[in-house]
Backbone as numpy.savetxt, mean C-alpha at the origin, in Angstrom:
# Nx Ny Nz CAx CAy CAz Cx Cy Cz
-40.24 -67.75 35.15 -38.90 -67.17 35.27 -38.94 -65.68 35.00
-38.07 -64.74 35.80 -37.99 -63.21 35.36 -37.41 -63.87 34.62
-37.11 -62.05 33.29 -36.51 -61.87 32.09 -35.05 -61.19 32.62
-34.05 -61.13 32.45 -33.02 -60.95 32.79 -33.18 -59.20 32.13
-34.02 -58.66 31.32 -33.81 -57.18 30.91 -34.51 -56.83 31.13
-35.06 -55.56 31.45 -36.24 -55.11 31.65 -36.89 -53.96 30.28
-37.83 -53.88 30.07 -38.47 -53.13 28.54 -37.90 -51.78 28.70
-37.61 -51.39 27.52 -36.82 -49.96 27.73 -37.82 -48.86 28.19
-37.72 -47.54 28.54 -38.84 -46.88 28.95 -38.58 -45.99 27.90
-39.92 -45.57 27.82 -40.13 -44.41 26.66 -39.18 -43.07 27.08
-38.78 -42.12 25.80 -38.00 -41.18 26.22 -38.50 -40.08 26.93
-40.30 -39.96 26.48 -41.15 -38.68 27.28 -41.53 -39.29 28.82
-41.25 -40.26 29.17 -40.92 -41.09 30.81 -39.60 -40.23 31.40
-38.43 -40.34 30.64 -37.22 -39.88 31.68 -37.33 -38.89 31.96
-36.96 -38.63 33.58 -36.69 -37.16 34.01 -35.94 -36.50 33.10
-36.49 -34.74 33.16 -35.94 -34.07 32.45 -34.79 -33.40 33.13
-33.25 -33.83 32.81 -32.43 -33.13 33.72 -32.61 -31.76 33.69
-31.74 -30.98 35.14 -32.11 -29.53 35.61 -30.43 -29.27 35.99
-30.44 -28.05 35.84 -29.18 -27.01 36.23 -29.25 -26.67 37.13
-28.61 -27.10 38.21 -29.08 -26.66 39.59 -28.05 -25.26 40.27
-27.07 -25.31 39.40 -26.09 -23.86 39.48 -26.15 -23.05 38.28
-26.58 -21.35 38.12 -26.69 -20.42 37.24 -25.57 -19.82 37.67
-25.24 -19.30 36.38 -23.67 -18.25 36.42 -24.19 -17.27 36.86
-23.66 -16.67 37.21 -23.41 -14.81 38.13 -23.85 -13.85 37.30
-24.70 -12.76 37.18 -24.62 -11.84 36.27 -22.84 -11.71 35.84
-22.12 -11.29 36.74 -20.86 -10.52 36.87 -20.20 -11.62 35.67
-20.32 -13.37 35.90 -19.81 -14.11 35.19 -20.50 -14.11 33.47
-21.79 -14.00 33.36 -22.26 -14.26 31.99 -22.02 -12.69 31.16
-21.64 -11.78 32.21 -21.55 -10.51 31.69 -20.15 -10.63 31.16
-19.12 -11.43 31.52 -17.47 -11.67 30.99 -17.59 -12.58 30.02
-18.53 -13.56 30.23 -18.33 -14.58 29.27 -18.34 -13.65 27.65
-19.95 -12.98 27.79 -20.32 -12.47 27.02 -19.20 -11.38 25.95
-18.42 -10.67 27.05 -17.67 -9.68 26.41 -16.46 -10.57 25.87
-15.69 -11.66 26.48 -14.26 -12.55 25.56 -15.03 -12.74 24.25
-16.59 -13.55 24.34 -17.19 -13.51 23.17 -17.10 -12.53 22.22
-17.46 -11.58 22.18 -17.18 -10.45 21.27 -15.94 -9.91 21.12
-14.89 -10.08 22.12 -13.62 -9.58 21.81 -13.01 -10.46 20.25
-13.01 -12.30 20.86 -12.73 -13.06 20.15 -12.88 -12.92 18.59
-14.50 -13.03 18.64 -15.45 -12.14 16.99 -14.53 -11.46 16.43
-14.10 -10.15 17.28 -13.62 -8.98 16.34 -12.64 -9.41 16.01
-11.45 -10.48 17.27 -9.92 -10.51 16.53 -9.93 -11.31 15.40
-10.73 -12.38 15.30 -10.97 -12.72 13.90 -11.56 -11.94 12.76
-12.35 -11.34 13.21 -12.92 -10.19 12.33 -11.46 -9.36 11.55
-10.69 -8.65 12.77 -9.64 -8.15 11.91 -8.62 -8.60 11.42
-7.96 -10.14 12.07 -7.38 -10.80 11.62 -7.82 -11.38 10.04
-9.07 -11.73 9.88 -9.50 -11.65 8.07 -9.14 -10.55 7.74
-9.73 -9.55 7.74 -8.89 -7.73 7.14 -7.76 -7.59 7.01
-6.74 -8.33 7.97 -5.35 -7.73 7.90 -4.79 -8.72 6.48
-5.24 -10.07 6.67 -5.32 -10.95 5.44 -5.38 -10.46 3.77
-7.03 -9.76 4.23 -7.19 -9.44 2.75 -6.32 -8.31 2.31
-6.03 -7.46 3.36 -5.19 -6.38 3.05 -3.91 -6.89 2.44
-3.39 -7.52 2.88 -1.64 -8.40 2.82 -1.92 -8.86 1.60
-2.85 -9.67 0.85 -2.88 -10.15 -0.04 -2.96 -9.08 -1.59
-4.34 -8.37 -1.00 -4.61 -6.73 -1.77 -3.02 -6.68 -2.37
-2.49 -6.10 -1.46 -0.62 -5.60 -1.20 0.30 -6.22 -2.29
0.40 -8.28 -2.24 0.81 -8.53 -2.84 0.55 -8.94 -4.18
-1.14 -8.60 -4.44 -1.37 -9.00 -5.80 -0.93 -7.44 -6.56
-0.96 -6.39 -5.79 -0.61 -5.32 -6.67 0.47 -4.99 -7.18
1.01 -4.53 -6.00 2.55 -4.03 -5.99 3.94 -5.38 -5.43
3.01 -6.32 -5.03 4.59 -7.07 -4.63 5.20 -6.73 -3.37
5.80 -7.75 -2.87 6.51 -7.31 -1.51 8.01 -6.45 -1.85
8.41 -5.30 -1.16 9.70 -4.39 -1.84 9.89 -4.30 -0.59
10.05 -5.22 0.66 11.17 -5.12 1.85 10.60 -6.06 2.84
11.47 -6.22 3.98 11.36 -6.73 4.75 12.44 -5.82 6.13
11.79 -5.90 7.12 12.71 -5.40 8.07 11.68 -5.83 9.61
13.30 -5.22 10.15 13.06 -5.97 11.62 12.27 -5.00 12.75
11.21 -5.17 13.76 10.91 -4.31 13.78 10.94 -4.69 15.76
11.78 -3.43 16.34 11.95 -3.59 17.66 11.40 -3.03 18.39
11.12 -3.04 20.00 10.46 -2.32 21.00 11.26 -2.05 22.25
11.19 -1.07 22.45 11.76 -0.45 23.47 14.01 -0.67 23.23
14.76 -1.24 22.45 15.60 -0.76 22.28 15.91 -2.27 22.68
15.63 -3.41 23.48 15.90 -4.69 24.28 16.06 -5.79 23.44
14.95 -6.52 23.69 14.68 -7.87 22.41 14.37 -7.59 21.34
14.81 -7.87 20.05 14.39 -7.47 18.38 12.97 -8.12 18.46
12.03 -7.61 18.36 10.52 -8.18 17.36 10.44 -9.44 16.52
9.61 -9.69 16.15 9.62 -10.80 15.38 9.27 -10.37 13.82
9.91 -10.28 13.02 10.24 -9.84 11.03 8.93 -9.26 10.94
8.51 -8.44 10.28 7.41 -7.93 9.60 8.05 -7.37 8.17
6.64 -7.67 7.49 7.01 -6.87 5.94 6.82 -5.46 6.12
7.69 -4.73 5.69 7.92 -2.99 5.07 7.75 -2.83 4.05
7.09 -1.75 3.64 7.22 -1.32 2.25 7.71 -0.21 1.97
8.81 -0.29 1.32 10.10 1.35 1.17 8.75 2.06 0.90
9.38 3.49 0.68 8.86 4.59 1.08 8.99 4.66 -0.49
8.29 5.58 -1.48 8.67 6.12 -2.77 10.11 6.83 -2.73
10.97 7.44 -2.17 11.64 7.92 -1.95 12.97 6.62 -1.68
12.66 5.97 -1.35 13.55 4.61 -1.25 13.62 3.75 -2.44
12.45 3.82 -2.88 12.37 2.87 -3.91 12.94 3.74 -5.37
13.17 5.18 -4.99 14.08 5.75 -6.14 15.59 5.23 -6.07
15.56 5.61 -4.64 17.13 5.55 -4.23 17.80 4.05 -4.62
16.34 2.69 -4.28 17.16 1.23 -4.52 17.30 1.49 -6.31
16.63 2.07 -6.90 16.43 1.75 -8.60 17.37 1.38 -9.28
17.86 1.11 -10.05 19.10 1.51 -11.06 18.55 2.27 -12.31
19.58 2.76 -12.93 18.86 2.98 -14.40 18.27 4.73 -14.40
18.60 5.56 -13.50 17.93 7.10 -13.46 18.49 8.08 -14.68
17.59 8.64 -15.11 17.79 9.52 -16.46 16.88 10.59 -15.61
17.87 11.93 -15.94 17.39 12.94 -15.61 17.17 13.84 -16.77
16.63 15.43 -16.42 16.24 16.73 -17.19 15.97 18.03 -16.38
16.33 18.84 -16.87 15.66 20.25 -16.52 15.03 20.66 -17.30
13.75 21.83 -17.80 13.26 22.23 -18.49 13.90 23.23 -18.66
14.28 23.99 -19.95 14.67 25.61 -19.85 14.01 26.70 -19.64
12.83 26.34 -19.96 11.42 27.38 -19.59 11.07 27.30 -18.18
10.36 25.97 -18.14 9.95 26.11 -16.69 10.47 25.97 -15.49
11.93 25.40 -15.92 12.88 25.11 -14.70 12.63 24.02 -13.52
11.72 23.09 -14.41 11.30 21.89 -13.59 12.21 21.01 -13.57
13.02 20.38 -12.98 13.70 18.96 -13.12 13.05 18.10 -12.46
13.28 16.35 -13.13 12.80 15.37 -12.70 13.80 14.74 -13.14
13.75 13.14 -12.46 14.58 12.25 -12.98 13.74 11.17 -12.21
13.89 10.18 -13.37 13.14 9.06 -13.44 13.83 7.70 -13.40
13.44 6.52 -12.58 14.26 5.55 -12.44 13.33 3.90 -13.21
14.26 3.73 -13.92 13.27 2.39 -14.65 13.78 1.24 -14.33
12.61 0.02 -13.94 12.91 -1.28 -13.55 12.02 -2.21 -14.56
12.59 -2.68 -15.35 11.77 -3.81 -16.12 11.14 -5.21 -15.28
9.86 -5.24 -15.66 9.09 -6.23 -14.83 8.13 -7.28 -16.16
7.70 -8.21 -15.63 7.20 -9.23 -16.71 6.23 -8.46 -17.89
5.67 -7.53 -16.61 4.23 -6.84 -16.87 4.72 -5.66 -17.93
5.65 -5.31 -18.13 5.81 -3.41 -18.48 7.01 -3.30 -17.75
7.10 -2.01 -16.99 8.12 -1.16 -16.53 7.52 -0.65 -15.00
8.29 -0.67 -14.51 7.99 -0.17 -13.09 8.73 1.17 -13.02
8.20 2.39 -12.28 9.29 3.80 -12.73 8.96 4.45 -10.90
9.96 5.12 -10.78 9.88 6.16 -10.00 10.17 7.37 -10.31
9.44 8.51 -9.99 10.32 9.74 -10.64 10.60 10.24 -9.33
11.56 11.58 -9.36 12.19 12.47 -8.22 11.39 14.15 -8.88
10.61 14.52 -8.34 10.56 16.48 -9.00 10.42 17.01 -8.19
11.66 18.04 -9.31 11.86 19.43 -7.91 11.54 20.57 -8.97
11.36 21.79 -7.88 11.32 22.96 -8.39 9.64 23.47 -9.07
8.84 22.59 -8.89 7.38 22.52 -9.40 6.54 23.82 -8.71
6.35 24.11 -8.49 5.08 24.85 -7.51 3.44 25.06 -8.43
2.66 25.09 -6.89 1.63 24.72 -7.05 0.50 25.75 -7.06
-0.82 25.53 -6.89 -1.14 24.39 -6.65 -1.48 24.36 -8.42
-1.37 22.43 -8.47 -1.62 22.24 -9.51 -1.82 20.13 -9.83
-2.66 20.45 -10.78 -2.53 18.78 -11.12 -1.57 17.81 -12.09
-0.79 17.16 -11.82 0.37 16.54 -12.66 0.00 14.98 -13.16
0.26 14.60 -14.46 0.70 13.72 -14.71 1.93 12.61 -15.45
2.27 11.52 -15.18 3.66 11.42 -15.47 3.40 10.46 -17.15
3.84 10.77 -18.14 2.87 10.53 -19.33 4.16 9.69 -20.27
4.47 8.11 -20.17 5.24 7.23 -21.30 5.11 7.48 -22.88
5.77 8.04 -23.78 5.87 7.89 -24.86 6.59 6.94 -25.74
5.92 5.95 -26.31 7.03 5.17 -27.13 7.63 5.77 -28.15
8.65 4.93 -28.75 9.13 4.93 -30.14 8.39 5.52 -31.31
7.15 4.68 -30.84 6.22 4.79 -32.03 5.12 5.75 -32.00
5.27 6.63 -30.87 3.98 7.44 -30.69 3.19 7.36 -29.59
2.79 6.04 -29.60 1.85 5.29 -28.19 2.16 5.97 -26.84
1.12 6.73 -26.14 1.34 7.52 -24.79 0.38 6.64 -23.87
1.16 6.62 -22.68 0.52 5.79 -21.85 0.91 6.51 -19.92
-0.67 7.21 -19.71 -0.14 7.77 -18.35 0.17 6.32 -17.51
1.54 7.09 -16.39 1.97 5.83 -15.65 1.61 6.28 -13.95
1.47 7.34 -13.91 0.98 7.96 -12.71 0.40 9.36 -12.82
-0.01 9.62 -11.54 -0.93 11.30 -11.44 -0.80 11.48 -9.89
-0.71 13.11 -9.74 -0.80 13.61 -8.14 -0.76 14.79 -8.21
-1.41 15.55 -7.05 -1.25 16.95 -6.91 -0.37 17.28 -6.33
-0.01 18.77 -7.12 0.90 19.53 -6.11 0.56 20.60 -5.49
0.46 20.47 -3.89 -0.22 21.64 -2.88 0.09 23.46 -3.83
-0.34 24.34 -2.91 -0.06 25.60 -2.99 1.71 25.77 -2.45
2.72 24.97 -1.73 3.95 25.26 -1.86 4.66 24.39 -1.94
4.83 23.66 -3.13 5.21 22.97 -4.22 6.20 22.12 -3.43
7.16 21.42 -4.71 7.76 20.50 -4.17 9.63 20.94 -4.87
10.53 20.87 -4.23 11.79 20.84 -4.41 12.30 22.37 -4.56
11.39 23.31 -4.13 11.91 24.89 -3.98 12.72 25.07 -2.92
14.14 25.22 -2.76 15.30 25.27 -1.88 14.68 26.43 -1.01
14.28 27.59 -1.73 13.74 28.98 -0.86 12.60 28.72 -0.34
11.93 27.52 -0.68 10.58 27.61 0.26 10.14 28.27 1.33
8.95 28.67 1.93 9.18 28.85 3.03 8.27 27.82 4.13
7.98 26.74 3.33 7.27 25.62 4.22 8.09 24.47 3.85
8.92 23.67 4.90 9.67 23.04 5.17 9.13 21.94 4.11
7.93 21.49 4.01 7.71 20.37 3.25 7.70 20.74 1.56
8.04 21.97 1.03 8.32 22.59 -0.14 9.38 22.60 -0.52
10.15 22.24 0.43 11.57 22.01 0.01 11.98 21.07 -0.17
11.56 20.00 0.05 11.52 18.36 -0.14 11.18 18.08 -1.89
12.28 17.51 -2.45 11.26 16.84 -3.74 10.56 15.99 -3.42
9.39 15.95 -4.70 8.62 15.25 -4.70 8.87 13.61 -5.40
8.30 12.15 -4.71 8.61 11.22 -5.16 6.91 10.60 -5.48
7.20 9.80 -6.56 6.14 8.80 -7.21 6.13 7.83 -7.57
5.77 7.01 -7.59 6.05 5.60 -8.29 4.66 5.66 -9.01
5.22 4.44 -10.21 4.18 3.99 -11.16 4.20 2.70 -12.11
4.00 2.95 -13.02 4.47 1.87 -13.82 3.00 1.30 -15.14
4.01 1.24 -16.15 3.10 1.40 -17.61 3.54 0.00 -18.32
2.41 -0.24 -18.96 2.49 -1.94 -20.00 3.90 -1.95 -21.05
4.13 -0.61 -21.33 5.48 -0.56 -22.16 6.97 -1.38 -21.67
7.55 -2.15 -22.41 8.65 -2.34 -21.67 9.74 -1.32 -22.06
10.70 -1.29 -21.67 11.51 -0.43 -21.18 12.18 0.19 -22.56
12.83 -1.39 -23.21 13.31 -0.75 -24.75 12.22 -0.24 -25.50
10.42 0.44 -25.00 10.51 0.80 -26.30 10.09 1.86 -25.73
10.52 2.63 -24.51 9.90 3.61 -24.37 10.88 4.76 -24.87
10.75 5.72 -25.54 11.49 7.26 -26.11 11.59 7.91 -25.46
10.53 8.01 -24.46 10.47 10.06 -23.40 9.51 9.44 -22.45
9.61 10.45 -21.34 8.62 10.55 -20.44 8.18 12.29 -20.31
7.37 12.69 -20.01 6.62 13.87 -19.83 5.93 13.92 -18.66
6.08 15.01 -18.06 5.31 15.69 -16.69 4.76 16.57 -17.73
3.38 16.33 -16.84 2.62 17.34 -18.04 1.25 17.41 -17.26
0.69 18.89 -16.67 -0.44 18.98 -16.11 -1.55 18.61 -15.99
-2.76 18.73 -16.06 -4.18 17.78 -16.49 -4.67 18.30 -17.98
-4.23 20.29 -17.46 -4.86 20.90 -18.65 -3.47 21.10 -19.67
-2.84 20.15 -19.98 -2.04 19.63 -21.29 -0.94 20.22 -21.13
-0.09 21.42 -20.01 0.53 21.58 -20.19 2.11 21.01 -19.96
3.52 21.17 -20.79 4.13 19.99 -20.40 4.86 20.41 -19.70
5.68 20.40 -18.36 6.52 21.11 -17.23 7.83 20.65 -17.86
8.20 19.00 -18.27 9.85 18.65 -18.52 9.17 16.97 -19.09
10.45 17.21 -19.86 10.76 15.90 -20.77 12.18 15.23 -20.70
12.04 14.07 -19.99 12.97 13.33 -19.96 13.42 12.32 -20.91
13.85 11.46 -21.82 14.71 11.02 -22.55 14.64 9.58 -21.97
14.38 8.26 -22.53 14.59 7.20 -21.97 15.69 6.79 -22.45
């Protein structure tokens, strides 16, 4: 009697299948490039990630707005982040000063946060060039810088300026471990110790 199966054949027996159609230069040359396009949008799509995250482990999200094209259909929401200059204006809580000597004014806006104090200041009338820092004093003595920045060769909040961006005050944000009730003063005060104005908490 035959066997109804026949013995399997070894695998180095089967034909070795063949490709009997090759892509086009023109085609493996496109394939090739979506390939690398793809790469990168993931590539920057991780970056834009870590950035967003960077963003909110630091400072926190401080807006949201809508963002449109061409004047037609609204966009779809993106996060904003006010401008320093905005984030004075949302503040509550601003204590101002002039100096009598140096004729610096600032005014400073305080927001209590879990962490400390969150601050913005406004200064005008500064000129430069020069290095500033914005310096928390408690109750008790304890100084704690909350920010630092330069000011160009034509300063910031001079009405007579004669460079349009000199006439603009200057805005900063910052923010120090102190909370709010125990801070006494704030100080603008240069690198090399000198103090421009003292504000009053």
């Amino acid at each position: 009697p035959t066997p109804l199966t026949q013995p399997p054949v070894p695998l180095a027996q089967l034909p070795t299948p063949s490709v009997s159609v090759r892509p086009s230069p023109g085609l493996l040359g496109r394939l090739v490039d979506e390939v690398a396009v793809k790469r990168a949008q993931r590539k920057r799509r991780g970056l834009y990630l870590v950035a967003a995250a960077a963003v909110l482990i630091i400072g926190g999200p401080v807006g949201v707005g809508i963002a449109t094209s061409g004047g037609a259909e609204p966009g779809p929401a993106v996060a904003r982040e006010r401008t320093p200059a905005q984030e004075f204006a949302r503040m509550p809580g601003k204590i101002g000063a002039t100096d009598t000597v140096t004729k610096v004014s600032a005014a400073i806006a305080m927001e209590p946060k879990a962490w400390g104090t969150r601050t913005a200041l406004e200064l005008k009338n500064v000129k430069g060039p020069l290095k500033c820092s914005l310096v928390a004093v408690s109750k008790t003595g304890e100084q704690e810088v909350v920010t630092s920045w330069s000011v160009p060769a034509w300063g910031y909040g001079i009405p007579d300026s004669p460079d349009e961006n000199g006439k603009k005050p200057l805005y900063v944000e910052g923010g120090t471990a102190m909370e709010s009730n125990d801070i006494d003063h704030f100080e603008v005060r240069t690198f090399d110790g000198k103090r421009l104005v003292e504000v009053d908490a």
